[in-house]
PDB file of C-alpha atoms in Angstrom:
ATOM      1  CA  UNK A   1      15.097  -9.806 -31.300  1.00 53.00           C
ATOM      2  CA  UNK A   2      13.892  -6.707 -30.177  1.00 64.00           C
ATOM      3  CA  UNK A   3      11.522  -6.354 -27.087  1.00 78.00           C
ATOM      4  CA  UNK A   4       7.970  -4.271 -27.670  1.00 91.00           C
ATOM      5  CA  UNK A   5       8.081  -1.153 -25.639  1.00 92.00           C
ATOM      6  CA  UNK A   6       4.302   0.100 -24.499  1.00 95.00           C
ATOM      7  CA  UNK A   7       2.799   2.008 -21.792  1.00 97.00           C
ATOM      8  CA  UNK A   8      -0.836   1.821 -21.256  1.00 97.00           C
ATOM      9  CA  UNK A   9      -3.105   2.705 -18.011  1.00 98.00           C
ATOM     10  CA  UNK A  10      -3.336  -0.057 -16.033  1.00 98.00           C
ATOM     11  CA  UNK A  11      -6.056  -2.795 -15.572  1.00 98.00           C
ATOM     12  CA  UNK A  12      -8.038  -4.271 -12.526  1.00 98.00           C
ATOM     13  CA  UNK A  13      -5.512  -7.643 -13.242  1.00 98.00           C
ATOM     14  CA  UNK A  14      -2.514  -5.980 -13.566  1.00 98.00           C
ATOM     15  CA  UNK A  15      -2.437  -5.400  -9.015  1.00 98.00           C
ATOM     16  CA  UNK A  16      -0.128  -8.086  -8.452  1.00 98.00           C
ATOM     17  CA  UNK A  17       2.538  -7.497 -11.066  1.00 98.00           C
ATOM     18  CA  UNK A  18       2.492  -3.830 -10.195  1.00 98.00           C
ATOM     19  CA  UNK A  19       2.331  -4.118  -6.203  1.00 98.00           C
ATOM     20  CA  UNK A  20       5.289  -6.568  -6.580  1.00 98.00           C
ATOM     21  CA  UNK A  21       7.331  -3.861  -8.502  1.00 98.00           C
ATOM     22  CA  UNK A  22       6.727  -1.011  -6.056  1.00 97.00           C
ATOM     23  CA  UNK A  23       7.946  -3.552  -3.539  1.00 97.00           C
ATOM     24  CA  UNK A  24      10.632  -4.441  -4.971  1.00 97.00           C
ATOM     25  CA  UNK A  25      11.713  -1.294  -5.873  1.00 95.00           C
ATOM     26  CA  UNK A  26      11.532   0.190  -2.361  1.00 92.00           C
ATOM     27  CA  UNK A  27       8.361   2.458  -2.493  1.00 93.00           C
ATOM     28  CA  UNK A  28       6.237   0.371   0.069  1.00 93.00           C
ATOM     29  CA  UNK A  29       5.658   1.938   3.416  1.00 90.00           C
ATOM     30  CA  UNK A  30       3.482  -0.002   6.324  1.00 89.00           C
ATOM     31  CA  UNK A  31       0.848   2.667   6.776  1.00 87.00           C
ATOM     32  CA  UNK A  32       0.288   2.851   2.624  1.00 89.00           C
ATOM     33  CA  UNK A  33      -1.737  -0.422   1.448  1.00 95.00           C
ATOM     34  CA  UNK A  34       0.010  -0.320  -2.292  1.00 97.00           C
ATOM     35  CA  UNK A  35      -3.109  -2.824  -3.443  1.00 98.00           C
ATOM     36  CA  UNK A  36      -5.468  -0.094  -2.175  1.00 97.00           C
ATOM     37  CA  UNK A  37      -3.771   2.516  -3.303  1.00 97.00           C
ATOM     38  CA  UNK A  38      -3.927   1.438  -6.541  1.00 98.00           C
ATOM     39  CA  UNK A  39      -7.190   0.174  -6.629  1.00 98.00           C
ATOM     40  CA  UNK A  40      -8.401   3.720  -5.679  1.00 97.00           C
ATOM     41  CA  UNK A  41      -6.615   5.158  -8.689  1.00 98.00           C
ATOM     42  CA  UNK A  42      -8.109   2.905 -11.129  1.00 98.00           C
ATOM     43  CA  UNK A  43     -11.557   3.566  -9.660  1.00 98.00           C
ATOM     44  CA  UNK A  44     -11.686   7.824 -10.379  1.00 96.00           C
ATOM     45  CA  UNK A  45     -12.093   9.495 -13.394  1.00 94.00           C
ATOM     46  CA  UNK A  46      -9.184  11.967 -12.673  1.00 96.00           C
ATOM     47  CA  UNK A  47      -6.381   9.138 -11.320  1.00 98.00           C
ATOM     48  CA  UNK A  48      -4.777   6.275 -13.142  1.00 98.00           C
ATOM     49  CA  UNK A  49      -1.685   4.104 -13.221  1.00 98.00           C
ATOM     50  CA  UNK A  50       0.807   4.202 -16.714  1.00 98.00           C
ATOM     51  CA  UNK A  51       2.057   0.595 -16.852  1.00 98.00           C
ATOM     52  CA  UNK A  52       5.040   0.374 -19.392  1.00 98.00           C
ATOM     53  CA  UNK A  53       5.443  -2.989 -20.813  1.00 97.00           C
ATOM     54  CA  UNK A  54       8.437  -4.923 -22.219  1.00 95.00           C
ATOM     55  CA  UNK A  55       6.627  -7.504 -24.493  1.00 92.00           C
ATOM     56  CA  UNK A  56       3.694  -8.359 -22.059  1.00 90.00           C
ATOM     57  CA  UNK A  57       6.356  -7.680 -18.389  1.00 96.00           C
ATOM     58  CA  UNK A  58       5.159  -4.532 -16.822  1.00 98.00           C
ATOM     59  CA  UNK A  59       8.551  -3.401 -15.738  1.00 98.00           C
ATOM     60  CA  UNK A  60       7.784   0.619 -14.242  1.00 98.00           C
ATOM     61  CA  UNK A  61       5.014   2.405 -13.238  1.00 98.00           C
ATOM     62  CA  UNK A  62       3.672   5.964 -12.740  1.00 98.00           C
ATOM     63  CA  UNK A  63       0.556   6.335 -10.543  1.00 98.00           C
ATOM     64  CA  UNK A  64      -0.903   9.735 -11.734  1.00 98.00           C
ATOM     65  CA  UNK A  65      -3.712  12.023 -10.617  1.00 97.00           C
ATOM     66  CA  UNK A  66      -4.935  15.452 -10.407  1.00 96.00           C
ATOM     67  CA  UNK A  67      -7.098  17.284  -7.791  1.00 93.00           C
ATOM     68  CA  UNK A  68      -8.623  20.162 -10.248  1.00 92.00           C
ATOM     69  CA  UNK A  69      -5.271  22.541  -9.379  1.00 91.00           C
ATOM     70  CA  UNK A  70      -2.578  20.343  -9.913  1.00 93.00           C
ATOM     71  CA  UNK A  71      -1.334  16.913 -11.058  1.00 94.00           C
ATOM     72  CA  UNK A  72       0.461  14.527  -9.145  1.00 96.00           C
ATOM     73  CA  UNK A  73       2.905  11.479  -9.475  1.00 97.00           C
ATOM     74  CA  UNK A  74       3.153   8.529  -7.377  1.00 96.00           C
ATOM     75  CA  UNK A  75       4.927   5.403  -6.999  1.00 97.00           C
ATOM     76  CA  UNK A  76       7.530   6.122 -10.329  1.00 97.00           C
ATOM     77  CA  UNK A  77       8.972   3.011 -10.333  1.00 97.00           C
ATOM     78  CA  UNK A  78      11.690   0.910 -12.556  1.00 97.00           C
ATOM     79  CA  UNK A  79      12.289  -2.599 -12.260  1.00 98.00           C
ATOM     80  CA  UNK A  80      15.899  -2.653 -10.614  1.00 97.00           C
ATOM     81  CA  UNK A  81      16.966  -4.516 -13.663  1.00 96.00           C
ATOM     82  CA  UNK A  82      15.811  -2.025 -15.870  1.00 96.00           C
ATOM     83  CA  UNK A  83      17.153   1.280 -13.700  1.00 95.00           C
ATOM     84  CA  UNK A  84      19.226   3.061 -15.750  1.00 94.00           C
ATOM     85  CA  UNK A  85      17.815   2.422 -19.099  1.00 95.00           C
ATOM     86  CA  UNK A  86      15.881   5.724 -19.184  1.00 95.00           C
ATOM     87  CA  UNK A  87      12.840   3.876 -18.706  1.00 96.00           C
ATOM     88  CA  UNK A  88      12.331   6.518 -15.285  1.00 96.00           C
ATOM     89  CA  UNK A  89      12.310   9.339 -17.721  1.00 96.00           C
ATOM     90  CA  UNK A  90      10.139   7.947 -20.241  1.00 96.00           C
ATOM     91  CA  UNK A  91       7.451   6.948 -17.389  1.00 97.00           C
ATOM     92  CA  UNK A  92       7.462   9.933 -15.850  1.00 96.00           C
ATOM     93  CA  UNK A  93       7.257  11.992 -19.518  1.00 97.00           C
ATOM     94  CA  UNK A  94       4.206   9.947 -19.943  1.00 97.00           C
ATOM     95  CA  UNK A  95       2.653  11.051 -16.026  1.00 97.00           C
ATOM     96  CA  UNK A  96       3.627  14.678 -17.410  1.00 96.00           C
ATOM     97  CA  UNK A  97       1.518  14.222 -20.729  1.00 97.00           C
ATOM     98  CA  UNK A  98      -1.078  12.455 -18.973  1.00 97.00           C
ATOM     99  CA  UNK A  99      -1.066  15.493 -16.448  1.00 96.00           C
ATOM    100  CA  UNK A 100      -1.153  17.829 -19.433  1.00 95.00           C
ATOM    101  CA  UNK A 101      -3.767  16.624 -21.138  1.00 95.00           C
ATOM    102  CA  UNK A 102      -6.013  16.868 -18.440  1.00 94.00           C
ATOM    103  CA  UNK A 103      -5.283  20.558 -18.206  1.00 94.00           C
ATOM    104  CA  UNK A 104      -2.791  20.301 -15.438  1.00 94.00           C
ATOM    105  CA  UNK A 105      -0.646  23.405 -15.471  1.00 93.00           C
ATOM    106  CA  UNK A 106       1.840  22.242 -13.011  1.00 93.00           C
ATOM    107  CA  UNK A 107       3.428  18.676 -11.528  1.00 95.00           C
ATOM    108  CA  UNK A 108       4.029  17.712  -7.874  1.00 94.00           C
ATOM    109  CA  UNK A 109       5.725  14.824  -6.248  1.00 92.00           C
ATOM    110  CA  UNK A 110       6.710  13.753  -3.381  1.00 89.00           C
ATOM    111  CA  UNK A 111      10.108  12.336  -2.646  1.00 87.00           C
ATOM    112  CA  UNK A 112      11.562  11.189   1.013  1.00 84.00           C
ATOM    113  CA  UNK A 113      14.306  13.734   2.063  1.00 86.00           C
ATOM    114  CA  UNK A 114      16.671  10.984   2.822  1.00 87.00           C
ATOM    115  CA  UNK A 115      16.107   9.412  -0.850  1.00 86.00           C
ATOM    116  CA  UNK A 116      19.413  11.552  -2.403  1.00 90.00           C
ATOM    117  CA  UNK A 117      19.468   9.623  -6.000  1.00 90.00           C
ATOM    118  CA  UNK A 118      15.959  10.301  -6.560  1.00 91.00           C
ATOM    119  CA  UNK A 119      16.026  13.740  -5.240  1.00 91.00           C
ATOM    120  CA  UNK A 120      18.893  14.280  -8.187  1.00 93.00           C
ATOM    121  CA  UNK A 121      16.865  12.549 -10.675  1.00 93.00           C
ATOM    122  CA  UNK A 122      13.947  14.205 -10.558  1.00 93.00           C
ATOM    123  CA  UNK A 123      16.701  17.961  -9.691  1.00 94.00           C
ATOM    124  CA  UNK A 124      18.001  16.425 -13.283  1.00 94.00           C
ATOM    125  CA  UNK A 125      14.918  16.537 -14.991  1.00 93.00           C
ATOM    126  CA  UNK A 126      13.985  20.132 -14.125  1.00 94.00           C
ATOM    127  CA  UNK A 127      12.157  19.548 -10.520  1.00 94.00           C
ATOM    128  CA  UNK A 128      12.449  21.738  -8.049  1.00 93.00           C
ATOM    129  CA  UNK A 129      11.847  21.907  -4.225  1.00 89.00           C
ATOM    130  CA  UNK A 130       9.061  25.016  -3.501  1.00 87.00           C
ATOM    131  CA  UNK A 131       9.145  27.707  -1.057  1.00 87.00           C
ATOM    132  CA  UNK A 132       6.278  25.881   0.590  1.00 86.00           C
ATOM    133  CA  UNK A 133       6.132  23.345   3.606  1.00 84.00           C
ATOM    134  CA  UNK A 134       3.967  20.225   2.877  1.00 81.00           C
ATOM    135  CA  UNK A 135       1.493  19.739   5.609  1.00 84.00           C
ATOM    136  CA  UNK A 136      -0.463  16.434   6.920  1.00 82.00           C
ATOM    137  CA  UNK A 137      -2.602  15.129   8.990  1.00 85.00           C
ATOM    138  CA  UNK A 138      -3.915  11.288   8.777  1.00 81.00           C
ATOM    139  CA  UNK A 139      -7.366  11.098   9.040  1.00 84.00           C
ATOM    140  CA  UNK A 140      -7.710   7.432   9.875  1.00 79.00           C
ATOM    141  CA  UNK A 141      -5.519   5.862  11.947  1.00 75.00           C
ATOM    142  CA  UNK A 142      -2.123   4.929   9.741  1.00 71.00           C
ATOM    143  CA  UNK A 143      -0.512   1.390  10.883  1.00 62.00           C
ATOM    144  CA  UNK A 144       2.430   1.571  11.693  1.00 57.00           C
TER     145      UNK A 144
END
């Protein structure tokens, strides 16, 4: 039997499953909420999350968004079990086209420096680190 392969933005009912994957795939910080960060992606125009689906399993994600500029890609994640399938490369084709379509002409991400095998994945897949410094500053008061 072969399994159903879909991706599809994701739906109000769909938190759990997905907040449980970034989890357990090692993308959850304390000061990031993932259940509000989600929720805030499903609730603009210009954000969503790609869900793909084995049968009816979400088993990776892509959060996606773009500020009018540029697109950007969030919380790419691959069930462990899955990692290695090229399910990573198919979601994060799909955050490109999603990107695209929306007139995006360019992709960022953000990956921890520390995080070597992603850094190569995404190296692998034609990313590359800018001549630019990424600047912050939290404008509420991150928990730590």
């Amino acid at each position: 039997m072969t399994n159903s392969v879909t991706v599809r933005p994701c739906r109000a009912e769909d938190r759990d499953a997905v907040v449980a994957l970034w989890t357990d795939c090692g993308l959850v910080v304390p000061w990031n909420d993932p259940a509000a960060d989600f929720a805030l992606a499903l609730s603009k125009l210009n954000s969503t999350v790609l869900a793909l689906c084995l049968d009816d399993r979400i088993v990776a994600t892509a959060m996606v968004g773009q500020d009018g500029h540029r697109g950007w890609i969030y919380y790419l994640a691959v069930a462990p079990a899955h990692q290695g399938e090229g399910l990573g490369r198919r979601m994060l084709a799909e955050a490109e086209g999603w990107l695209s379509a929306t007139g995006m002409p360019k992709v960022q991400l953000l990956v921890r420096s520390t995080n070597e095998r992603v850094l190569a994945f995404y190296e692998h897949l034609g990313y590359a680190k800018p001549p630019s410094t990424l600047m912050q500053k939290w404008l509420t008061n991150p928990s730590p």
